[in-house]
Short mmCIF file of C-alpha atoms and ligand atoms in Angstrom, two decimals:
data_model
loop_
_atom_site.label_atom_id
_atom_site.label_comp_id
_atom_site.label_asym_id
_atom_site.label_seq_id
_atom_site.Cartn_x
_atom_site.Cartn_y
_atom_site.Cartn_z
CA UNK A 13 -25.09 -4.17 16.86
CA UNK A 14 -25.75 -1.45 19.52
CA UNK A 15 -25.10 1.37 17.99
CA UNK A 16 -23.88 2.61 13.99
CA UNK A 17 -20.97 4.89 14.11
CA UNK A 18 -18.10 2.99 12.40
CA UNK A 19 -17.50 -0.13 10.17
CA UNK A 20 -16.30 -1.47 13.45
CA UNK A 21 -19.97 -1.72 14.63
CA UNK A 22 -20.42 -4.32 11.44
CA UNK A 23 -19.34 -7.71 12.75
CA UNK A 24 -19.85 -9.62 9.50
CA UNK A 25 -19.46 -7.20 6.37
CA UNK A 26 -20.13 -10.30 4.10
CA UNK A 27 -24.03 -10.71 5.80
CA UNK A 28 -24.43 -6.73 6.06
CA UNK A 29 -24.16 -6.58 2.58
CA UNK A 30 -26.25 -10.27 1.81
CA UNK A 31 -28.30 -8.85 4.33
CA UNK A 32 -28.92 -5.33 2.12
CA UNK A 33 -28.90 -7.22 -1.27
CA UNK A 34 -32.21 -9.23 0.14
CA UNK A 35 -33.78 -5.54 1.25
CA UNK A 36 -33.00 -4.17 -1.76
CA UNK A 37 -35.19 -7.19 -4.14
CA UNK A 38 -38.32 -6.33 -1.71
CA UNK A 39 -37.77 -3.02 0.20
CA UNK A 40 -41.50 -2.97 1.71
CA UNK A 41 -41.24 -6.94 2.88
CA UNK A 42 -40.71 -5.96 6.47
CA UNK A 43 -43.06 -2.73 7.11
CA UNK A 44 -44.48 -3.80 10.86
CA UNK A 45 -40.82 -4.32 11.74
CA UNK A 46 -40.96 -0.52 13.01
CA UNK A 47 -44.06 -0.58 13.66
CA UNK A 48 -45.02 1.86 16.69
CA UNK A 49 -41.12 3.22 16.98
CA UNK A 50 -39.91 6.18 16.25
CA UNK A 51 -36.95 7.20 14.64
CA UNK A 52 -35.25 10.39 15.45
CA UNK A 53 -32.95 12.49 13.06
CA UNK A 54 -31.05 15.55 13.95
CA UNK A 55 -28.83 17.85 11.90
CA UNK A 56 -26.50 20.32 13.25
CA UNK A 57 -25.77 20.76 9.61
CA UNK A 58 -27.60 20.95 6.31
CA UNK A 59 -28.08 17.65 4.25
CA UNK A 60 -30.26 16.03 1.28
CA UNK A 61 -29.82 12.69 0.95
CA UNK A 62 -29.14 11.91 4.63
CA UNK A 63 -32.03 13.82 5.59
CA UNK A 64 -34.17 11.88 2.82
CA UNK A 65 -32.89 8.30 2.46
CA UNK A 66 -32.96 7.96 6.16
CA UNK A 67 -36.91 9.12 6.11
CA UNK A 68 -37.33 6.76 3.53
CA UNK A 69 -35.82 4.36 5.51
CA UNK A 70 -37.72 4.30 8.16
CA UNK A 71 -40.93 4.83 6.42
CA UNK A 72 -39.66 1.15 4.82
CA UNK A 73 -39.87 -0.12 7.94
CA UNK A 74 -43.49 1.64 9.42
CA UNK A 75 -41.10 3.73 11.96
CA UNK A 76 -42.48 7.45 12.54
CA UNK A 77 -40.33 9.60 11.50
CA UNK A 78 -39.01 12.79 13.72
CA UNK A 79 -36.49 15.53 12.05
CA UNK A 80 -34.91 18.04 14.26
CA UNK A 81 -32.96 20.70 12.33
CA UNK A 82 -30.72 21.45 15.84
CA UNK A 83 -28.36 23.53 14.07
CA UNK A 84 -31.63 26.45 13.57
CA UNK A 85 -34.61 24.88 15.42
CA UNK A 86 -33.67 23.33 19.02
CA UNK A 87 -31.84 25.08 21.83
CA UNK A 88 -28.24 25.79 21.68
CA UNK A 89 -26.43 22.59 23.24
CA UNK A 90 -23.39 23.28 25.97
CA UNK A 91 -20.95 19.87 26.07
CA UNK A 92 -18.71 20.53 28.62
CA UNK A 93 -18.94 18.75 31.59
CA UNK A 94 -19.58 20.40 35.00
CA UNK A 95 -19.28 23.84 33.73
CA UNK A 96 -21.55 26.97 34.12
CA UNK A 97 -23.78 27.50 31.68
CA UNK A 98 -23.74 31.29 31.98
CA UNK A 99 -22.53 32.01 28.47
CA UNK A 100 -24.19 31.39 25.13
CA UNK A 101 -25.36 27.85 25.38
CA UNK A 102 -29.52 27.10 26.61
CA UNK A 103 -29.83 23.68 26.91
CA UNK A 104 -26.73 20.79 28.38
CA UNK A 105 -26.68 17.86 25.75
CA UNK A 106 -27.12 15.27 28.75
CA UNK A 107 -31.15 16.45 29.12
CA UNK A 108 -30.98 17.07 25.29
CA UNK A 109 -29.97 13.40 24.47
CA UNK A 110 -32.04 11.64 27.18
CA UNK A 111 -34.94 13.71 26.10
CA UNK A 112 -34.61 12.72 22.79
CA UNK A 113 -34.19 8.91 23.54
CA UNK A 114 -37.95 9.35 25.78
CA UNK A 115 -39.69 10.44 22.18
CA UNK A 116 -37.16 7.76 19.80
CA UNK A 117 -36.54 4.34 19.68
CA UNK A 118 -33.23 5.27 17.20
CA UNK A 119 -31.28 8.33 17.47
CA UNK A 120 -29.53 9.71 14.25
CA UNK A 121 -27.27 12.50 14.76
CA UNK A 122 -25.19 14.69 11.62
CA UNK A 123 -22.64 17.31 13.47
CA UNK A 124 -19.82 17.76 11.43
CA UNK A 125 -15.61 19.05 12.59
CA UNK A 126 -15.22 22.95 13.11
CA UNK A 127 -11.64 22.08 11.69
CA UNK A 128 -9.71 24.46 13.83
CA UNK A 129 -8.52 21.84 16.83
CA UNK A 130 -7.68 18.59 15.41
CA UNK A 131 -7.59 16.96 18.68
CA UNK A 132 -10.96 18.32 19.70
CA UNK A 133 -12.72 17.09 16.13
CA UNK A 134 -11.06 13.55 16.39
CA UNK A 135 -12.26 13.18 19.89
CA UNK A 136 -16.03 13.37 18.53
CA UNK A 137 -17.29 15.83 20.94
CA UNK A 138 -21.19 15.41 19.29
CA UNK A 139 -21.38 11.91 18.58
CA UNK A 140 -19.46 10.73 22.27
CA UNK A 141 -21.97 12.60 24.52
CA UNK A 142 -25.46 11.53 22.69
CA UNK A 143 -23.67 7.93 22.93
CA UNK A 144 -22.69 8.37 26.33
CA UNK A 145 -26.09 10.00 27.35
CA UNK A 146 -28.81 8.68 24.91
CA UNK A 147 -30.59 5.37 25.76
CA UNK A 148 -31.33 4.04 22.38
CA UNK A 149 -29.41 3.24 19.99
CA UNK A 150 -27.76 5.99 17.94
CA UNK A 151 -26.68 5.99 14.55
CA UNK A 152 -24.03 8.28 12.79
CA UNK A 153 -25.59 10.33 10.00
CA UNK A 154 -22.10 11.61 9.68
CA UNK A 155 -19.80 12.96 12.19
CA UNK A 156 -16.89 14.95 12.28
CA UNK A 157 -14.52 12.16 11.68
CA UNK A 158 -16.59 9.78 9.63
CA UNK A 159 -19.59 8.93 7.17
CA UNK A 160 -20.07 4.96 7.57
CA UNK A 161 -23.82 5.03 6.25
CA UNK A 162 -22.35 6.59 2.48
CA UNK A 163 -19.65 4.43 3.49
CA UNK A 164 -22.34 1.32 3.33
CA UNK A 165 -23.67 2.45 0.37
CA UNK A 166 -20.49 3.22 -1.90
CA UNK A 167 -19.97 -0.58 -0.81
CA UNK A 168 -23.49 -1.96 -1.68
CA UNK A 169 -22.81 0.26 -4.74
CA UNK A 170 -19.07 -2.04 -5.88
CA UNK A 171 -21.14 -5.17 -5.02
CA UNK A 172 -23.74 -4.78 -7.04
CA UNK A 173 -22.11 -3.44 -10.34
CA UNK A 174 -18.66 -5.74 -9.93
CA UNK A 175 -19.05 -9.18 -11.84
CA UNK A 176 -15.63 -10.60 -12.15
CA UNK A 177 -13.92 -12.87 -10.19
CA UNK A 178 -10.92 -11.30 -8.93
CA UNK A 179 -11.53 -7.86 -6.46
CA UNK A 180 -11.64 -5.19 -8.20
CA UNK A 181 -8.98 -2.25 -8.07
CA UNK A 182 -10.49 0.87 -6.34
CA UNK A 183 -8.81 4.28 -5.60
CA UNK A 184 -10.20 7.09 -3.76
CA UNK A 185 -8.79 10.64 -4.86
CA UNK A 186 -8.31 13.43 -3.55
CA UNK A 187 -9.89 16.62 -5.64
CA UNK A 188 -9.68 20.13 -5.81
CA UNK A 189 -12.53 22.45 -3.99
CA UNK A 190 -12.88 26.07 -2.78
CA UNK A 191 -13.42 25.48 0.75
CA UNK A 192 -11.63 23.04 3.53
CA UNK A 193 -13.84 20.22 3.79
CA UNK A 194 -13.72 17.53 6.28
CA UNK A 195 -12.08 14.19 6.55
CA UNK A 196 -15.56 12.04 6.85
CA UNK A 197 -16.26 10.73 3.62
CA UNK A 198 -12.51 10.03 2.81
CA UNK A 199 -11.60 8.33 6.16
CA UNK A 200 -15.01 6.23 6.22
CA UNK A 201 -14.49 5.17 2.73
CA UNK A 202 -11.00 4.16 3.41
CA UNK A 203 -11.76 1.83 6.52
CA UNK A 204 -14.30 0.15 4.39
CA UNK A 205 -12.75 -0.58 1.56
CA UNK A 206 -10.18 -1.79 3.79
CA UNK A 207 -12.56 -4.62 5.10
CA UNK A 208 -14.11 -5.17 1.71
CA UNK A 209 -12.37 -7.68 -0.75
CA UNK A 210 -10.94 -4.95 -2.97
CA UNK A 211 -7.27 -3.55 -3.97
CA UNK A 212 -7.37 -0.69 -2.42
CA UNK A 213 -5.31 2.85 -2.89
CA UNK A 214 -5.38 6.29 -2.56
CA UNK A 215 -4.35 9.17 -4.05
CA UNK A 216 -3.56 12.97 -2.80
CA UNK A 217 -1.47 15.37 -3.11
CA UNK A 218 1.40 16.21 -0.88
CA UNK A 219 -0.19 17.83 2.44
CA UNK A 220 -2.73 16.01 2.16
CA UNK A 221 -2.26 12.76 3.58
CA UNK A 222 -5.51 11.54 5.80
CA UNK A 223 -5.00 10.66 9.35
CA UNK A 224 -3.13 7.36 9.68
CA UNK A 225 -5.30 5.73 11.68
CA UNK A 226 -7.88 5.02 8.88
CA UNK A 227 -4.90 4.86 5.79
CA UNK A 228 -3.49 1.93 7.85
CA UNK A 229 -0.96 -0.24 5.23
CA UNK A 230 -3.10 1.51 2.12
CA UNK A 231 -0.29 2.63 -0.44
CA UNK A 232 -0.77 6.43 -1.09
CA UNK A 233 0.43 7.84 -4.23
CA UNK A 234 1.19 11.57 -4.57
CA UNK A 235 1.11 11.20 -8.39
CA UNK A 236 -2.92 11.17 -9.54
CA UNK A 237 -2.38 9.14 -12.89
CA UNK A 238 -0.08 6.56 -11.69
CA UNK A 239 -2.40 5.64 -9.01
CA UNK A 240 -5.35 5.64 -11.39
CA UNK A 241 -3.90 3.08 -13.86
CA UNK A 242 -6.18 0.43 -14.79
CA UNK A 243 -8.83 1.53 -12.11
CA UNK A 244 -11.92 0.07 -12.17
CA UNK A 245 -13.54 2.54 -9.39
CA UNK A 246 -12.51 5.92 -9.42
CA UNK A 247 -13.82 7.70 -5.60
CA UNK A 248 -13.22 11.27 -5.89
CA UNK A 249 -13.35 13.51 -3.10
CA UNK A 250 -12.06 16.60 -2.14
CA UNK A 251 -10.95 17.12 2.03
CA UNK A 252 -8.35 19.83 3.57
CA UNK A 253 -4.95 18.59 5.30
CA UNK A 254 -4.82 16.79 8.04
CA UNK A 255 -1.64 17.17 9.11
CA UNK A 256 -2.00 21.33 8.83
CA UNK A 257 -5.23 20.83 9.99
CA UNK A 258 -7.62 22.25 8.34
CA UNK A 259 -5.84 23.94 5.36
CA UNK A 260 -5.59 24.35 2.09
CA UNK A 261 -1.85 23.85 1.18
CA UNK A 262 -1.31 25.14 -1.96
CA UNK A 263 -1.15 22.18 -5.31
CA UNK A 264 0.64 22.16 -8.05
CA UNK A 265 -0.93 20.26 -10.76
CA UNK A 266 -4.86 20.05 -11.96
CA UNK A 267 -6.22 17.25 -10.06
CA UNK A 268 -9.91 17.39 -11.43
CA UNK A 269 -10.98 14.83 -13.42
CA UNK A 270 -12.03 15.50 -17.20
CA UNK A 271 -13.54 14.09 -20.50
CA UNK A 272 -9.39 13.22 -20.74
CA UNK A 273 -8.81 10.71 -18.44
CA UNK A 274 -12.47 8.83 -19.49
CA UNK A 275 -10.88 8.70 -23.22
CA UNK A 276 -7.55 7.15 -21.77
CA UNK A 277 -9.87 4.60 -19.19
CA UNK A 278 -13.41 3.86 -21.12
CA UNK A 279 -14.15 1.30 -18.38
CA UNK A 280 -13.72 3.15 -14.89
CA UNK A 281 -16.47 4.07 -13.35
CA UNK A 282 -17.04 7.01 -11.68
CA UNK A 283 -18.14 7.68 -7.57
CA UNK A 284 -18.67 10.73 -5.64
CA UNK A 285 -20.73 10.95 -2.72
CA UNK A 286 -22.52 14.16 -3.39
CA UNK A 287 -23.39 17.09 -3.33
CA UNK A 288 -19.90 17.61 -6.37
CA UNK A 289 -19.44 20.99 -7.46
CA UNK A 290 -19.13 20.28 -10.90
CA UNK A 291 -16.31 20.65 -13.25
CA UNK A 292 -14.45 22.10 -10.31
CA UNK A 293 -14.09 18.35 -8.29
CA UNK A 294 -15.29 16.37 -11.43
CA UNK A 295 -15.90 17.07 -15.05
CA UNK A 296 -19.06 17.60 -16.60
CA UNK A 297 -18.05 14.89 -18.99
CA UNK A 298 -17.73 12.12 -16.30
CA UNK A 299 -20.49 13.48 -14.47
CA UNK A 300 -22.91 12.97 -16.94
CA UNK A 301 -21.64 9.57 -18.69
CA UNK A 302 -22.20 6.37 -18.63
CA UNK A 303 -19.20 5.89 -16.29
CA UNK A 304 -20.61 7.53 -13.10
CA UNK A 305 -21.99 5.72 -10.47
CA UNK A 306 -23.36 8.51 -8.30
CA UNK A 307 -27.01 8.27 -8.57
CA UNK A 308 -26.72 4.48 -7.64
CA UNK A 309 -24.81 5.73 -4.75
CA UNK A 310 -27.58 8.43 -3.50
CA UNK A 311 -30.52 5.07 -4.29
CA UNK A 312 -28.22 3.18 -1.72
CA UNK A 313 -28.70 5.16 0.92
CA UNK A 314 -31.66 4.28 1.77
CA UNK A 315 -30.68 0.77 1.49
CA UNK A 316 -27.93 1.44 3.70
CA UNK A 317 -29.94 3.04 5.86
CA UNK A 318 -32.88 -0.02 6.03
CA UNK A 319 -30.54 -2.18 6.44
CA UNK A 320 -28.78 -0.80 9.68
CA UNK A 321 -32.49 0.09 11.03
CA UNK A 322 -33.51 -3.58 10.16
CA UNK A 323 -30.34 -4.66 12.22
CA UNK A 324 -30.47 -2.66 15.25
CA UNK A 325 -34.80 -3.42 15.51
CA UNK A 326 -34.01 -7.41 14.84
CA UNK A 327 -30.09 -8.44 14.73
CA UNK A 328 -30.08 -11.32 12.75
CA UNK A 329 -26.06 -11.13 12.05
N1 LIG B 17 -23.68 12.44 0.67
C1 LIG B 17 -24.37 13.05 1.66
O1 LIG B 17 -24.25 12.73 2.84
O2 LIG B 17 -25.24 13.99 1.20
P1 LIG B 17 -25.99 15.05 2.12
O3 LIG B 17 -24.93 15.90 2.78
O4 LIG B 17 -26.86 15.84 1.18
O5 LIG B 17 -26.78 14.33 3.15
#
């Protein structure tokens, strides 16, 4: 593995997640593994548990530890090519990136979508030119089209609580929120749990179908219950449309989760990648039940997080 942007960086998903079940019995077993390296992290945008697990993570592993808050402390970056930096912009992301890769021996980068030019978001314009300039490795701390290291975890997260033979149903919904959000968390999830041995679905409502390229042959119900029947992992999320990108088309029906649906399904348990605005996305009463999975989610990350560092110092996969 050269880089961690995608599942499609993960050859073997079965011995990433062997691999990460090992880590997680003795997280400390491997602390000269990073020794005298230094690990980079930069956010264009706020975060807590990205910022934090992946300190952790590298503290795990006896890296240093660098955080650059770009989006307030560094220069402002231009990334067009060949153009003349007479307007706004201080610093080109070419010097920026190669700069960076002199002082790290991993590069993670956050820099969400703007959400106004679909084309321009799905094209990656942040995490493209640090892997096109950068000469380390670089690893996604989530970008504007995906979130593979929550991705990692939600997966470590199924593993480790699912004990019956046969996979287990899992449905990612859509919920309701006050502001467009991006497509990351949905469209990372979904590409996972299409590699993982789950049955996987999805559920949104109309005009808000994600971008085909990460639903792939996923069946995608526009009625919430129906697709929830007999779940035994319930992924809620809210993101905007896709299709009007960036919107909010209007919904017709109450799409949050409440103490309701955990009377009519006592055994699904309950995942959100956090931060949830509560009983707006998810109901108090799930939130804070035995049902909910999130805080096991948030521990993975830095499991998640380990484990790619681990991979990228030493492959062993
Ligand atoms: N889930 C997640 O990525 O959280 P942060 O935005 O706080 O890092």
């Amino acid at each position: 593995m050269k880089n961690f942007t995608s599942v499609h960086d993960i050859k073997n998903i079965k011995g990433i997640l062997s691999k990460a079940l090992a880590i997680k019995q003795d997280p400390f077993s491997n602390k000269s593994l990073g020794q005298n390296k230094t690990l980079g992290l930069v956010f264009l945008n706020p975060s807590l548990r990205t910022r934090l697990s992946s300190q952790q993570a590298g503290w795990n592993l006896g890296m240093h530890v660098q955080v650059l808050n770009a989006g307030q402390d560094a220069w402002t970056w231009e990334f067009s090519e060949g153009t003349v930096m007479d307007g706004s912009t201080t610093e080109h992301v070419k010097e920026a990136a190669r700069v960076l890769s002199r002082y790290c021996d991993v590069i993670g980068i956050r820099a969400f979508p703007l959400l106004q030019d679909r084309e321009e978001d799905y094209s990656e314009p942040v995490l493209s030119a640090f892997l096109k300039y950068a000469t380390v490795p670089v690893v996604s701390l989530e970008s504007a089209t995906r979130h593979p290291l929550q991705s990692f975890a939600d997966l470590i997260t199924i593993e480790q609580t699912w004990k019956e033979a046969r996979p287990p149903k899992v449905v990612l919904t859509w919920a309701p929120h006050t502001k467009a959000l991006p497509h990351c968390v949905a469209n990372s999830f979904s590409e996972w749990m299409i590699k993982a041995d789950v049955d996987f679905s999805i559920a949104n409502p109309i005009g808000y179908d994600l971008s085909p390229e990460f639903v792939q042959d996923t069946p995608v119900y526009h009625d919430q219950m129906e697709a929830l029947k007999d779940a035994d992992y319930v992924y809620v999320k809210n993101w905007s449309s896709f299709e009007q990108y960036g919107t909010m088309p209007p919904v017709e029906k109450d799409w949050m989760l409440g103490e309701d649906f955990l009377l009519k399904n006592p055994s699904a348990r309950i995942m959100h990648c956090l931060p949830v605005r509560r009983n707006l996305e998810l109901g108090d009463a799930l939130l804070d039940s035995n049902n909910q999975l999130v805080y096991e989610q948030a521990a993975n990350r830095t499991l998640a997080m380990q484990t790619v560092l681990s991979e990228l110092l030493s492959p062993t996969l």
